[in-house]
Amino acid sequence: MADVERIKAASNWLAGDLAAELADTSTPGVSAESTQLLKFHGMYQQDDRDVRRERQRAGLGKAITMMVRASIPAGATTAAQYLACDRLADEVADGTLRITTRQGLQWHKVGKLDVQRLIRTLNDSELTTIAACGDVARNVMACPAPLPGRDDLLPYARALARAVRPRTQAYWDLWLDGERAVSAVEEAVDPADAVDGDLDPLYGPTYLPRKFKIGFAHTGDNCVDAYTNDVGIVPVRDAAGVIVAFTLLVGGGLGMTHNKPATFPRLADPLGDVAPEHLVAAVKAVIEVQRDHGDRADRKHARMKYLVHDWGVDKFRAAVEDRVTFTFDAPTPARWDATSDHLGWHEQADGNHFLGVHVTSGRIQDTDRVRLRTAIRTLVERHGLGVRFTPAQNLLLTGITTAIRDDVEATLRRHGVALTGDLPTVTRKALACPALPTCGLALAEAERAMPDFLAGFDARLQQLGIGGDAPQVRVTGCPNGCARPYSTEIGVVGRGKDHYTVQLGGDDVGTRLNEVFADRVSLDGVVDLLEPVLAAWHTERNAGESFGDWTNRVGVTELRARFDAADFEHQRQATGVRGGTT
């Protein structure tokens, strides 16, 4: 049994020693065991690695703070909820909000003694941090765009989120003195109603072997990267557009470990179709199968993707059907036309409009040049707009009437916020994880390096005459895949200090994994590495053929040999000039 399994089993339903350790003012953090339990409550204990060595030389301990994450189904918030989140950025955090790639919201550098204030404020606004992290079903994703004919997934996402959240009383006792906003999460089970002492019938006392991810996508628009989830859910509609079934996809997940071939990214397989009234029961049954059969001895092999891979879909389906009163119908073939970022102006289903606003690496902040956070707060306060967070780390301002459209645009421009038409295509499509200095898993830079990296990439694309056709680029500071680098056209994955693996061959709709093109490339060498490949694509592609489809058709192995990718960084360092030429 992995050590984390022992900690969970002994925690008394996630309470552990957290109450005493959180009240201890002599230290800024909690013990190693308690850090594992904190995840279930929606936070990670972190330290600022930029100052770690300096503090060590001065005889000081680590600069420990908490990263706290809100679980927001489909990323949808009301004006009041968003403003409460915004106030917390100044009151208890570092002055920023960060949109996650799973449509949640994070506060960074929160002091241990301020966490309770943060969680209470969210609870008062009917938001929660429970299950935003930890070995449970995490935030339920769904396409956030309230477009005509498809603004119907939010109720399903919210209902499923309530049904699969853990029911521990410890969350309420630790942070809220037992009080709760009942619409924010599912009720905890009263100890008197427990069956054989089981206070959480879905998860049990050791919860799941690892995290579990769920996402709803609209047929034709895979903006949530449905195939990268443990369970992807795609609606099946009749001729009138009414949802008549859901297709379940199972066994997706992107995390891996460098130099450990037993770990790998995997896209989900179709499991079958279920009627809408059976959706919750079906997903719960999938969770139960993973709970009972997932690998608890090796956390690197504990995600459900490995169980589906080892068993096969037919055996997995049979195990799920043993737990429900219905059977799955054959899966409806999915059709994917695009992966929309939903930026720019769009009509809503209710006749109003929404505006998709780009947020660089998901960081809502004010800088000397761009006062994005102030601009969004001003518009939400002035007009009562809703705010929805997207899987691409952007946000949608919703409920905009025709009468205020000009004011919305003018306010954004006045604060230096670029509108969609002002953005380079490569910037518009890019994703990055937070990485250094606070993520404990980061091996290299990601978010902080993105502005310069993308500026250089765009400049080279413009020189090649292909700026408007720029491919998707996603950068992560480690191989765990938070910015989904393995299901995109160009993935740049940190493996050491300024060393990255460059992956090619994925597609722009999230249905094909990429593969390693070059290894141990410095970030400032990535553009040099890819320039001749991009130039070849530009001249050799078929009409309308994307970069990802071209690299897949030609073959990454062929391209690796053609452009001497394996020796690129060595040549570059030896010559001091651009490498990767033909």
PDB file of N, CA and C in Angstrom, residues 463-555:
ATOM      1  N   GLN A 463       7.712  35.985 -40.160  1.00  0.00           N
ATOM      2  CA  GLN A 463       8.775  35.948 -41.170  1.00  0.00           C
ATOM      3  C   GLN A 463       8.529  34.856 -42.204  1.00  0.00           C
ATOM      4  N   LEU A 464       7.959  33.754 -41.751  1.00  0.00           N
ATOM      5  CA  LEU A 464       7.668  32.646 -42.651  1.00  0.00           C
ATOM      6  C   LEU A 464       6.366  32.837 -43.420  1.00  0.00           C
ATOM      7  N   GLY A 465       5.603  33.868 -43.046  1.00  0.00           N
ATOM      8  CA  GLY A 465       4.345  34.139 -43.722  1.00  0.00           C
ATOM      9  C   GLY A 465       3.195  33.252 -43.300  1.00  0.00           C
ATOM     10  N   ILE A 466       3.263  32.689 -42.102  1.00  0.00           N
ATOM     11  CA  ILE A 466       2.218  31.758 -41.654  1.00  0.00           C
ATOM     12  C   ILE A 466       1.670  32.143 -40.281  1.00  0.00           C
ATOM     13  N   GLY A 467       1.791  33.406 -39.902  1.00  0.00           N
ATOM     14  CA  GLY A 467       1.330  33.812 -38.576  1.00  0.00           C
ATOM     15  C   GLY A 467      -0.133  33.534 -38.343  1.00  0.00           C
ATOM     16  N   GLY A 468      -0.964  33.741 -39.389  1.00  0.00           N
ATOM     17  CA  GLY A 468      -2.396  33.528 -39.224  1.00  0.00           C
ATOM     18  C   GLY A 468      -2.792  32.073 -39.110  1.00  0.00           C
ATOM     19  N   ASP A 469      -1.903  31.168 -39.505  1.00  0.00           N
ATOM     20  CA  ASP A 469      -2.166  29.731 -39.426  1.00  0.00           C
ATOM     21  C   ASP A 469      -1.404  29.064 -38.287  1.00  0.00           C
ATOM     22  N   ALA A 470      -0.954  29.836 -37.336  1.00  0.00           N
ATOM     23  CA  ALA A 470      -0.096  29.308 -36.274  1.00  0.00           C
ATOM     24  C   ALA A 470      -0.728  28.096 -35.597  1.00  0.00           C
ATOM     25  N   PRO A 471       0.076  27.074 -35.299  1.00  0.00           N
ATOM     26  CA  PRO A 471      -0.439  25.892 -34.610  1.00  0.00           C
ATOM     27  C   PRO A 471      -0.634  26.136 -33.119  1.00  0.00           C
ATOM     28  N   GLN A 472      -1.315  25.187 -32.466  1.00  0.00           N
ATOM     29  CA  GLN A 472      -1.440  25.199 -31.010  1.00  0.00           C
ATOM     30  C   GLN A 472      -0.096  24.889 -30.374  1.00  0.00           C
ATOM     31  N   VAL A 473       0.243  25.640 -29.310  1.00  0.00           N
ATOM     32  CA  VAL A 473       1.451  25.382 -28.536  1.00  0.00           C
ATOM     33  C   VAL A 473       1.067  25.359 -27.062  1.00  0.00           C
ATOM     34  N   ARG A 474       1.464  24.311 -26.358  1.00  0.00           N
ATOM     35  CA  ARG A 474       1.191  24.220 -24.925  1.00  0.00           C
ATOM     36  C   ARG A 474       2.477  23.872 -24.201  1.00  0.00           C
ATOM     37  N   VAL A 475       2.757  24.614 -23.126  1.00  0.00           N
ATOM     38  CA  VAL A 475       4.023  24.479 -22.405  1.00  0.00           C
ATOM     39  C   VAL A 475       3.741  24.113 -20.950  1.00  0.00           C
ATOM     40  N   THR A 476       4.422  23.085 -20.468  1.00  0.00           N
ATOM     41  CA  THR A 476       4.308  22.713 -19.059  1.00  0.00           C
ATOM     42  C   THR A 476       5.697  22.601 -18.450  1.00  0.00           C
ATOM     43  N   GLY A 477       5.771  22.834 -17.148  1.00  0.00           N
ATOM     44  CA  GLY A 477       7.047  22.785 -16.454  1.00  0.00           C
ATOM     45  C   GLY A 477       7.453  21.406 -15.989  1.00  0.00           C
ATOM     46  N   CYS A 478       6.586  20.409 -16.198  1.00  0.00           N
ATOM     47  CA  CYS A 478       6.892  19.031 -15.811  1.00  0.00           C
ATOM     48  C   CYS A 478       6.044  18.106 -16.660  1.00  0.00           C
ATOM     49  N   PRO A 479       6.221  16.792 -16.560  1.00  0.00           N
ATOM     50  CA  PRO A 479       5.479  15.885 -17.437  1.00  0.00           C
ATOM     51  C   PRO A 479       4.080  15.517 -16.968  1.00  0.00           C
ATOM     52  N   ASN A 480       3.580  16.159 -15.910  1.00  0.00           N
ATOM     53  CA  ASN A 480       2.273  15.772 -15.396  1.00  0.00           C
ATOM     54  C   ASN A 480       1.102  16.250 -16.251  1.00  0.00           C
ATOM     55  N   GLY A 481       1.354  17.170 -17.152  1.00  0.00           N
ATOM     56  CA  GLY A 481       0.378  17.450 -18.207  1.00  0.00           C
ATOM     57  C   GLY A 481      -0.753  18.385 -17.867  1.00  0.00           C
ATOM     58  N   CYS A 482      -0.590  19.294 -16.892  1.00  0.00           N
ATOM     59  CA  CYS A 482      -1.701  20.159 -16.499  1.00  0.00           C
ATOM     60  C   CYS A 482      -2.198  21.053 -17.640  1.00  0.00           C
ATOM     61  N   ALA A 483      -1.325  21.476 -18.526  1.00  0.00           N
ATOM     62  CA  ALA A 483      -1.736  22.308 -19.668  1.00  0.00           C
ATOM     63  C   ALA A 483      -1.992  21.459 -20.905  1.00  0.00           C
ATOM     64  N   ARG A 484      -2.178  20.171 -20.724  1.00  0.00           N
ATOM     65  CA  ARG A 484      -2.545  19.225 -21.783  1.00  0.00           C
ATOM     66  C   ARG A 484      -1.588  19.290 -22.980  1.00  0.00           C
ATOM     67  N   PRO A 485      -0.275  19.098 -22.742  1.00  0.00           N
ATOM     68  CA  PRO A 485       0.690  19.233 -23.833  1.00  0.00           C
ATOM     69  C   PRO A 485       0.767  18.031 -24.765  1.00  0.00           C
ATOM     70  N   TYR A 486       0.138  16.915 -24.385  1.00  0.00           N
ATOM     71  CA  TYR A 486       0.263  15.704 -25.197  1.00  0.00           C
ATOM     72  C   TYR A 486      -0.881  15.539 -26.194  1.00  0.00           C
ATOM     73  N   SER A 487      -1.904  16.374 -26.094  1.00  0.00           N
ATOM     74  CA  SER A 487      -3.064  16.272 -26.990  1.00  0.00           C
ATOM     75  C   SER A 487      -3.178  17.515 -27.857  1.00  0.00           C
ATOM     76  N   THR A 488      -2.036  18.023 -28.298  1.00  0.00           N
ATOM     77  CA  THR A 488      -2.017  19.260 -29.074  1.00  0.00           C
ATOM     78  C   THR A 488      -0.996  19.144 -30.193  1.00  0.00           C
ATOM     79  N   GLU A 489      -0.920  20.181 -31.025  1.00  0.00           N
ATOM     80  CA  GLU A 489      -0.034  20.126 -32.188  1.00  0.00           C
ATOM     81  C   GLU A 489       1.445  20.227 -31.798  1.00  0.00           C
ATOM     82  N   ILE A 490       1.757  21.128 -30.865  1.00  0.00           N
ATOM     83  CA  ILE A 490       3.126  21.272 -30.377  1.00  0.00           C
ATOM     84  C   ILE A 490       3.079  21.265 -28.851  1.00  0.00           C
ATOM     85  N   GLY A 491       3.665  20.261 -28.250  1.00  0.00           N
ATOM     86  CA  GLY A 491       3.759  20.201 -26.798  1.00  0.00           C
ATOM     87  C   GLY A 491       5.199  20.418 -26.377  1.00  0.00           C
ATOM     88  N   VAL A 492       5.405  21.281 -25.394  1.00  0.00           N
ATOM     89  CA  VAL A 492       6.744  21.583 -24.875  1.00  0.00           C
ATOM     90  C   VAL A 492       6.711  21.246 -23.389  1.00  0.00           C
ATOM     91  N   VAL A 493       7.438  20.197 -23.000  1.00  0.00           N
ATOM     92  CA  VAL A 493       7.292  19.604 -21.670  1.00  0.00           C
ATOM     93  C   VAL A 493       8.610  19.707 -20.907  1.00  0.00           C
ATOM     94  N   GLY A 494       8.598  20.381 -19.776  1.00  0.00           N
ATOM     95  CA  GLY A 494       9.799  20.542 -18.970  1.00  0.00           C
ATOM     96  C   GLY A 494      10.323  19.220 -18.439  1.00  0.00           C
ATOM     97  N   ARG A 495      11.654  19.050 -18.506  1.00  0.00           N
ATOM     98  CA  ARG A 495      12.265  17.843 -17.946  1.00  0.00           C
ATOM     99  C   ARG A 495      13.485  18.163 -17.113  1.00  0.00           C
ATOM    100  N   GLY A 496      13.871  19.427 -16.992  1.00  0.00           N
ATOM    101  CA  GLY A 496      15.003  19.841 -16.178  1.00  0.00           C
ATOM    102  C   GLY A 496      15.169  21.341 -16.327  1.00  0.00           C
ATOM    103  N   LYS A 497      16.111  21.904 -15.605  1.00  0.00           N
ATOM    104  CA  LYS A 497      16.317  23.343 -15.679  1.00  0.00           C
ATOM    105  C   LYS A 497      16.624  23.762 -17.106  1.00  0.00           C
ATOM    106  N   ASP A 498      15.684  24.476 -17.730  1.00  0.00           N
ATOM    107  CA  ASP A 498      15.752  24.921 -19.123  1.00  0.00           C
ATOM    108  C   ASP A 498      16.028  23.779 -20.088  1.00  0.00           C
ATOM    109  N   HIS A 499      15.459  22.620 -19.809  1.00  0.00           N
ATOM    110  CA  HIS A 499      15.476  21.506 -20.748  1.00  0.00           C
ATOM    111  C   HIS A 499      14.047  21.037 -20.961  1.00  0.00           C
ATOM    112  N   TYR A 500      13.657  20.879 -22.222  1.00  0.00           N
ATOM    113  CA  TYR A 500      12.283  20.527 -22.553  1.00  0.00           C
ATOM    114  C   TYR A 500      12.264  19.428 -23.606  1.00  0.00           C
ATOM    115  N   THR A 501      11.219  18.624 -23.561  1.00  0.00           N
ATOM    116  CA  THR A 501      10.915  17.689 -24.635  1.00  0.00           C
ATOM    117  C   THR A 501       9.909  18.361 -25.563  1.00  0.00           C
ATOM    118  N   VAL A 502      10.162  18.306 -26.861  1.00  0.00           N
ATOM    119  CA  VAL A 502       9.262  18.907 -27.850  1.00  0.00           C
ATOM    120  C   VAL A 502       8.506  17.781 -28.545  1.00  0.00           C
ATOM    121  N   GLN A 503       7.185  17.864 -28.514  1.00  0.00           N
ATOM    122  CA  GLN A 503       6.323  16.808 -29.038  1.00  0.00           C
ATOM    123  C   GLN A 503       5.529  17.332 -30.239  1.00  0.00           C
ATOM    124  N   LEU A 504       5.414  16.532 -31.284  1.00  0.00           N
ATOM    125  CA  LEU A 504       4.680  16.903 -32.488  1.00  0.00           C
ATOM    126  C   LEU A 504       3.741  15.771 -32.900  1.00  0.00           C
ATOM    127  N   GLY A 505       2.783  16.099 -33.767  1.00  0.00           N
ATOM    128  CA  GLY A 505       1.942  15.081 -34.378  1.00  0.00           C
ATOM    129  C   GLY A 505       0.542  14.985 -33.833  1.00  0.00           C
ATOM    130  N   GLY A 506       0.216  15.711 -32.746  1.00  0.00           N
ATOM    131  CA  GLY A 506      -1.156  15.731 -32.271  1.00  0.00           C
ATOM    132  C   GLY A 506      -2.023  16.582 -33.185  1.00  0.00           C
ATOM    133  N   ASP A 507      -3.322  16.594 -32.924  1.00  0.00           N
ATOM    134  CA  ASP A 507      -4.201  17.419 -33.758  1.00  0.00           C
ATOM    135  C   ASP A 507      -4.772  18.575 -32.947  1.00  0.00           C
ATOM    136  N   ASP A 508      -5.513  19.448 -33.627  1.00  0.00           N
ATOM    137  CA  ASP A 508      -6.021  20.645 -32.954  1.00  0.00           C
ATOM    138  C   ASP A 508      -7.439  20.459 -32.421  1.00  0.00           C
ATOM    139  N   VAL A 509      -7.944  19.218 -32.438  1.00  0.00           N
ATOM    140  CA  VAL A 509      -9.248  18.948 -31.842  1.00  0.00           C
ATOM    141  C   VAL A 509      -9.167  17.917 -30.722  1.00  0.00           C
ATOM    142  N   GLY A 510      -7.958  17.583 -30.283  1.00  0.00           N
ATOM    143  CA  GLY A 510      -7.788  16.761 -29.099  1.00  0.00           C
ATOM    144  C   GLY A 510      -8.124  15.302 -29.257  1.00  0.00           C
ATOM    145  N   THR A 511      -8.015  14.746 -30.467  1.00  0.00           N
ATOM    146  CA  THR A 511      -8.355  13.343 -30.675  1.00  0.00           C
ATOM    147  C   THR A 511      -7.147  12.480 -31.019  1.00  0.00           C
ATOM    148  N   ARG A 512      -5.943  13.070 -30.985  1.00  0.00           N
ATOM    149  CA  ARG A 512      -4.743  12.307 -31.306  1.00  0.00           C
ATOM    150  C   ARG A 512      -3.587  12.790 -30.428  1.00  0.00           C
ATOM    151  N   LEU A 513      -2.856  11.847 -29.850  1.00  0.00           N
ATOM    152  CA  LEU A 513      -1.691  12.204 -29.055  1.00  0.00           C
ATOM    153  C   LEU A 513      -0.515  12.544 -29.959  1.00  0.00           C
ATOM    154  N   ASN A 514       0.352  13.419 -29.462  1.00  0.00           N
ATOM    155  CA  ASN A 514       1.597  13.686 -30.171  1.00  0.00           C
ATOM    156  C   ASN A 514       2.690  12.727 -29.685  1.00  0.00           C
ATOM    157  N   GLU A 515       3.886  12.871 -30.217  1.00  0.00           N
ATOM    158  CA  GLU A 515       5.007  12.023 -29.813  1.00  0.00           C
ATOM    159  C   GLU A 515       6.285  12.844 -29.813  1.00  0.00           C
ATOM    160  N   VAL A 516       7.315  12.300 -29.197  1.00  0.00           N
ATOM    161  CA  VAL A 516       8.557  13.046 -29.007  1.00  0.00           C
ATOM    162  C   VAL A 516       9.226  13.310 -30.355  1.00  0.00           C
ATOM    163  N   PHE A 517       9.527  14.585 -30.600  1.00  0.00           N
ATOM    164  CA  PHE A 517      10.287  14.999 -31.786  1.00  0.00           C
ATOM    165  C   PHE A 517      11.744  15.272 -31.423  1.00  0.00           C
ATOM    166  N   ALA A 518      11.958  15.971 -30.307  1.00  0.00           N
ATOM    167  CA  ALA A 518      13.318  16.280 -29.851  1.00  0.00           C
ATOM    168  C   ALA A 518      13.314  16.352 -28.338  1.00  0.00           C
ATOM    169  N   ASP A 519      14.449  16.048 -27.741  1.00  0.00           N
ATOM    170  CA  ASP A 519      14.541  16.001 -26.285  1.00  0.00           C
ATOM    171  C   ASP A 519      15.646  16.935 -25.807  1.00  0.00           C
ATOM    172  N   ARG A 520      15.466  17.405 -24.573  1.00  0.00           N
ATOM    173  CA  ARG A 520      16.462  18.247 -23.900  1.00  0.00           C
ATOM    174  C   ARG A 520      16.815  19.490 -24.728  1.00  0.00           C
ATOM    175  N   VAL A 521      15.783  20.184 -25.147  1.00  0.00           N
ATOM    176  CA  VAL A 521      15.935  21.425 -25.907  1.00  0.00           C
ATOM    177  C   VAL A 521      15.688  22.595 -24.968  1.00  0.00           C
ATOM    178  N   SER A 522      16.537  23.603 -25.026  1.00  0.00           N
ATOM    179  CA  SER A 522      16.299  24.796 -24.212  1.00  0.00           C
ATOM    180  C   SER A 522      15.091  25.545 -24.763  1.00  0.00           C
ATOM    181  N   LEU A 523      14.405  26.286 -23.902  1.00  0.00           N
ATOM    182  CA  LEU A 523      13.185  26.955 -24.349  1.00  0.00           C
ATOM    183  C   LEU A 523      13.479  27.971 -25.446  1.00  0.00           C
ATOM    184  N   ASP A 524      14.589  28.686 -25.333  1.00  0.00           N
ATOM    185  CA  ASP A 524      14.890  29.662 -26.378  1.00  0.00           C
ATOM    186  C   ASP A 524      15.382  28.995 -27.661  1.00  0.00           C
ATOM    187  N   GLY A 525      15.570  27.675 -27.641  1.00  0.00           N
ATOM    188  CA  GLY A 525      15.939  26.956 -28.848  1.00  0.00           C
ATOM    189  C   GLY A 525      14.765  26.304 -29.552  1.00  0.00           C
ATOM    190  N   VAL A 526      13.581  26.314 -28.922  1.00  0.00           N
ATOM    191  CA  VAL A 526      12.429  25.619 -29.505  1.00  0.00           C
ATOM    192  C   VAL A 526      12.043  26.220 -30.852  1.00  0.00           C
ATOM    193  N   VAL A 527      12.025  27.539 -30.933  1.00  0.00           N
ATOM    194  CA  VAL A 527      11.633  28.184 -32.194  1.00  0.00           C
ATOM    195  C   VAL A 527      12.634  27.861 -33.295  1.00  0.00           C
ATOM    196  N   ASP A 528      13.944  27.895 -32.972  1.00  0.00           N
ATOM    197  CA  ASP A 528      14.965  27.529 -33.958  1.00  0.00           C
ATOM    198  C   ASP A 528      14.769  26.082 -34.415  1.00  0.00           C
ATOM    199  N   LEU A 529      14.486  25.206 -33.464  1.00  0.00           N
ATOM    200  CA  LEU A 529      14.256  23.799 -33.785  1.00  0.00           C
ATOM    201  C   LEU A 529      13.101  23.631 -34.764  1.00  0.00           C
ATOM    202  N   LEU A 530      12.019  24.374 -34.531  1.00  0.00           N
ATOM    203  CA  LEU A 530      10.798  24.154 -35.297  1.00  0.00           C
ATOM    204  C   LEU A 530      10.720  24.970 -36.582  1.00  0.00           C
ATOM    205  N   GLU A 531      11.558  25.991 -36.730  1.00  0.00           N
ATOM    206  CA  GLU A 531      11.454  26.853 -37.914  1.00  0.00           C
ATOM    207  C   GLU A 531      11.499  26.066 -39.223  1.00  0.00           C
ATOM    208  N   PRO A 532      12.487  25.187 -39.452  1.00  0.00           N
ATOM    209  CA  PRO A 532      12.496  24.472 -40.725  1.00  0.00           C
ATOM    210  C   PRO A 532      11.325  23.507 -40.878  1.00  0.00           C
ATOM    211  N   VAL A 533      10.832  22.977 -39.774  1.00  0.00           N
ATOM    212  CA  VAL A 533       9.674  22.091 -39.840  1.00  0.00           C
ATOM    213  C   VAL A 533       8.439  22.885 -40.252  1.00  0.00           C
ATOM    214  N   LEU A 534       8.267  24.050 -39.659  1.00  0.00           N
ATOM    215  CA  LEU A 534       7.138  24.909 -40.014  1.00  0.00           C
ATOM    216  C   LEU A 534       7.226  25.372 -41.463  1.00  0.00           C
ATOM    217  N   ALA A 535       8.439  25.693 -41.900  1.00  0.00           N
ATOM    218  CA  ALA A 535       8.619  26.119 -43.291  1.00  0.00           C
ATOM    219  C   ALA A 535       8.268  24.986 -44.257  1.00  0.00           C
ATOM    220  N   ALA A 536       8.671  23.767 -43.921  1.00  0.00           N
ATOM    221  CA  ALA A 536       8.343  22.623 -44.770  1.00  0.00           C
ATOM    222  C   ALA A 536       6.834  22.394 -44.821  1.00  0.00           C
ATOM    223  N   TRP A 537       6.185  22.486 -43.672  1.00  0.00           N
ATOM    224  CA  TRP A 537       4.719  22.370 -43.644  1.00  0.00           C
ATOM    225  C   TRP A 537       4.076  23.413 -44.545  1.00  0.00           C
ATOM    226  N   HIS A 538       4.550  24.635 -44.464  1.00  0.00           N
ATOM    227  CA  HIS A 538       3.971  25.737 -45.238  1.00  0.00           C
ATOM    228  C   HIS A 538       4.039  25.462 -46.741  1.00  0.00           C
ATOM    229  N   THR A 539       5.101  24.844 -47.192  1.00  0.00           N
ATOM    230  CA  THR A 539       5.274  24.617 -48.629  1.00  0.00           C
ATOM    231  C   THR A 539       4.751  23.260 -49.094  1.00  0.00           C
ATOM    232  N   GLU A 540       4.673  22.279 -48.194  1.00  0.00           N
ATOM    233  CA  GLU A 540       4.326  20.918 -48.602  1.00  0.00           C
ATOM    234  C   GLU A 540       2.894  20.502 -48.264  1.00  0.00           C
ATOM    235  N   ARG A 541       2.212  21.239 -47.447  1.00  0.00           N
ATOM    236  CA  ARG A 541       0.904  20.793 -46.966  1.00  0.00           C
ATOM    237  C   ARG A 541      -0.139  20.782 -48.077  1.00  0.00           C
ATOM    238  N   ASN A 542      -1.138  19.943 -47.866  1.00  0.00           N
ATOM    239  CA  ASN A 542      -2.307  19.966 -48.728  1.00  0.00           C
ATOM    240  C   ASN A 542      -3.179  21.158 -48.361  1.00  0.00           C
ATOM    241  N   ALA A 543      -4.099  21.491 -49.211  1.00  0.00           N
ATOM    242  CA  ALA A 543      -4.973  22.634 -48.957  1.00  0.00           C
ATOM    243  C   ALA A 543      -5.712  22.448 -47.640  1.00  0.00           C
ATOM    244  N   GLY A 544      -5.578  23.435 -46.736  1.00  0.00           N
ATOM    245  CA  GLY A 544      -6.267  23.402 -45.458  1.00  0.00           C
ATOM    246  C   GLY A 544      -5.696  22.446 -44.441  1.00  0.00           C
ATOM    247  N   GLU A 545      -4.575  21.821 -44.729  1.00  0.00           N
ATOM    248  CA  GLU A 545      -4.003  20.836 -43.808  1.00  0.00           C
ATOM    249  C   GLU A 545      -3.303  21.532 -42.648  1.00  0.00           C
ATOM    250  N   SER A 546      -3.708  21.209 -41.440  1.00  0.00           N
ATOM    251  CA  SER A 546      -3.125  21.825 -40.255  1.00  0.00           C
ATOM    252  C   SER A 546      -1.717  21.307 -40.020  1.00  0.00           C
ATOM    253  N   PHE A 547      -0.975  22.024 -39.176  1.00  0.00           N
ATOM    254  CA  PHE A 547       0.381  21.600 -38.852  1.00  0.00           C
ATOM    255  C   PHE A 547       0.379  20.215 -38.204  1.00  0.00           C
ATOM    256  N   GLY A 548      -0.548  19.996 -37.285  1.00  0.00           N
ATOM    257  CA  GLY A 548      -0.604  18.698 -36.621  1.00  0.00           C
ATOM    258  C   GLY A 548      -0.927  17.571 -37.571  1.00  0.00           C
ATOM    259  N   ASP A 549      -1.864  17.791 -38.481  1.00  0.00           N
ATOM    260  CA  ASP A 549      -2.218  16.747 -39.438  1.00  0.00           C
ATOM    261  C   ASP A 549      -1.064  16.481 -40.411  1.00  0.00           C
ATOM    262  N   TRP A 550      -0.359  17.521 -40.804  1.00  0.00           N
ATOM    263  CA  TRP A 550       0.778  17.337 -41.712  1.00  0.00           C
ATOM    264  C   TRP A 550       1.896  16.557 -41.031  1.00  0.00           C
ATOM    265  N   THR A 551       2.250  16.938 -39.812  1.00  0.00           N
ATOM    266  CA  THR A 551       3.325  16.217 -39.124  1.00  0.00           C
ATOM    267  C   THR A 551       2.942  14.762 -38.892  1.00  0.00           C
ATOM    268  N   ASN A 552       1.659  14.515 -38.626  1.00  0.00           N
ATOM    269  CA  ASN A 552       1.213  13.138 -38.445  1.00  0.00           C
ATOM    270  C   ASN A 552       1.268  12.361 -39.761  1.00  0.00           C
ATOM    271  N   ARG A 553       0.865  13.005 -40.860  1.00  0.00           N
ATOM    272  CA  ARG A 553       0.881  12.326 -42.159  1.00  0.00           C
ATOM    273  C   ARG A 553       2.305  12.012 -42.609  1.00  0.00           C
ATOM    274  N   VAL A 554       3.192  12.976 -42.485  1.00  0.00           N
ATOM    275  CA  VAL A 554       4.573  12.755 -42.875  1.00  0.00           C
ATOM    276  C   VAL A 554       5.247  11.774 -41.929  1.00  0.00           C
ATOM    277  N   GLY A 555       4.918  11.875 -40.649  1.00  0.00           N
ATOM    278  CA  GLY A 555       5.470  10.990 -39.632  1.00  0.00           C
ATOM    279  C   GLY A 555       6.527  11.690 -38.802  1.00  0.00           C
TER     280      GLY A 555
END
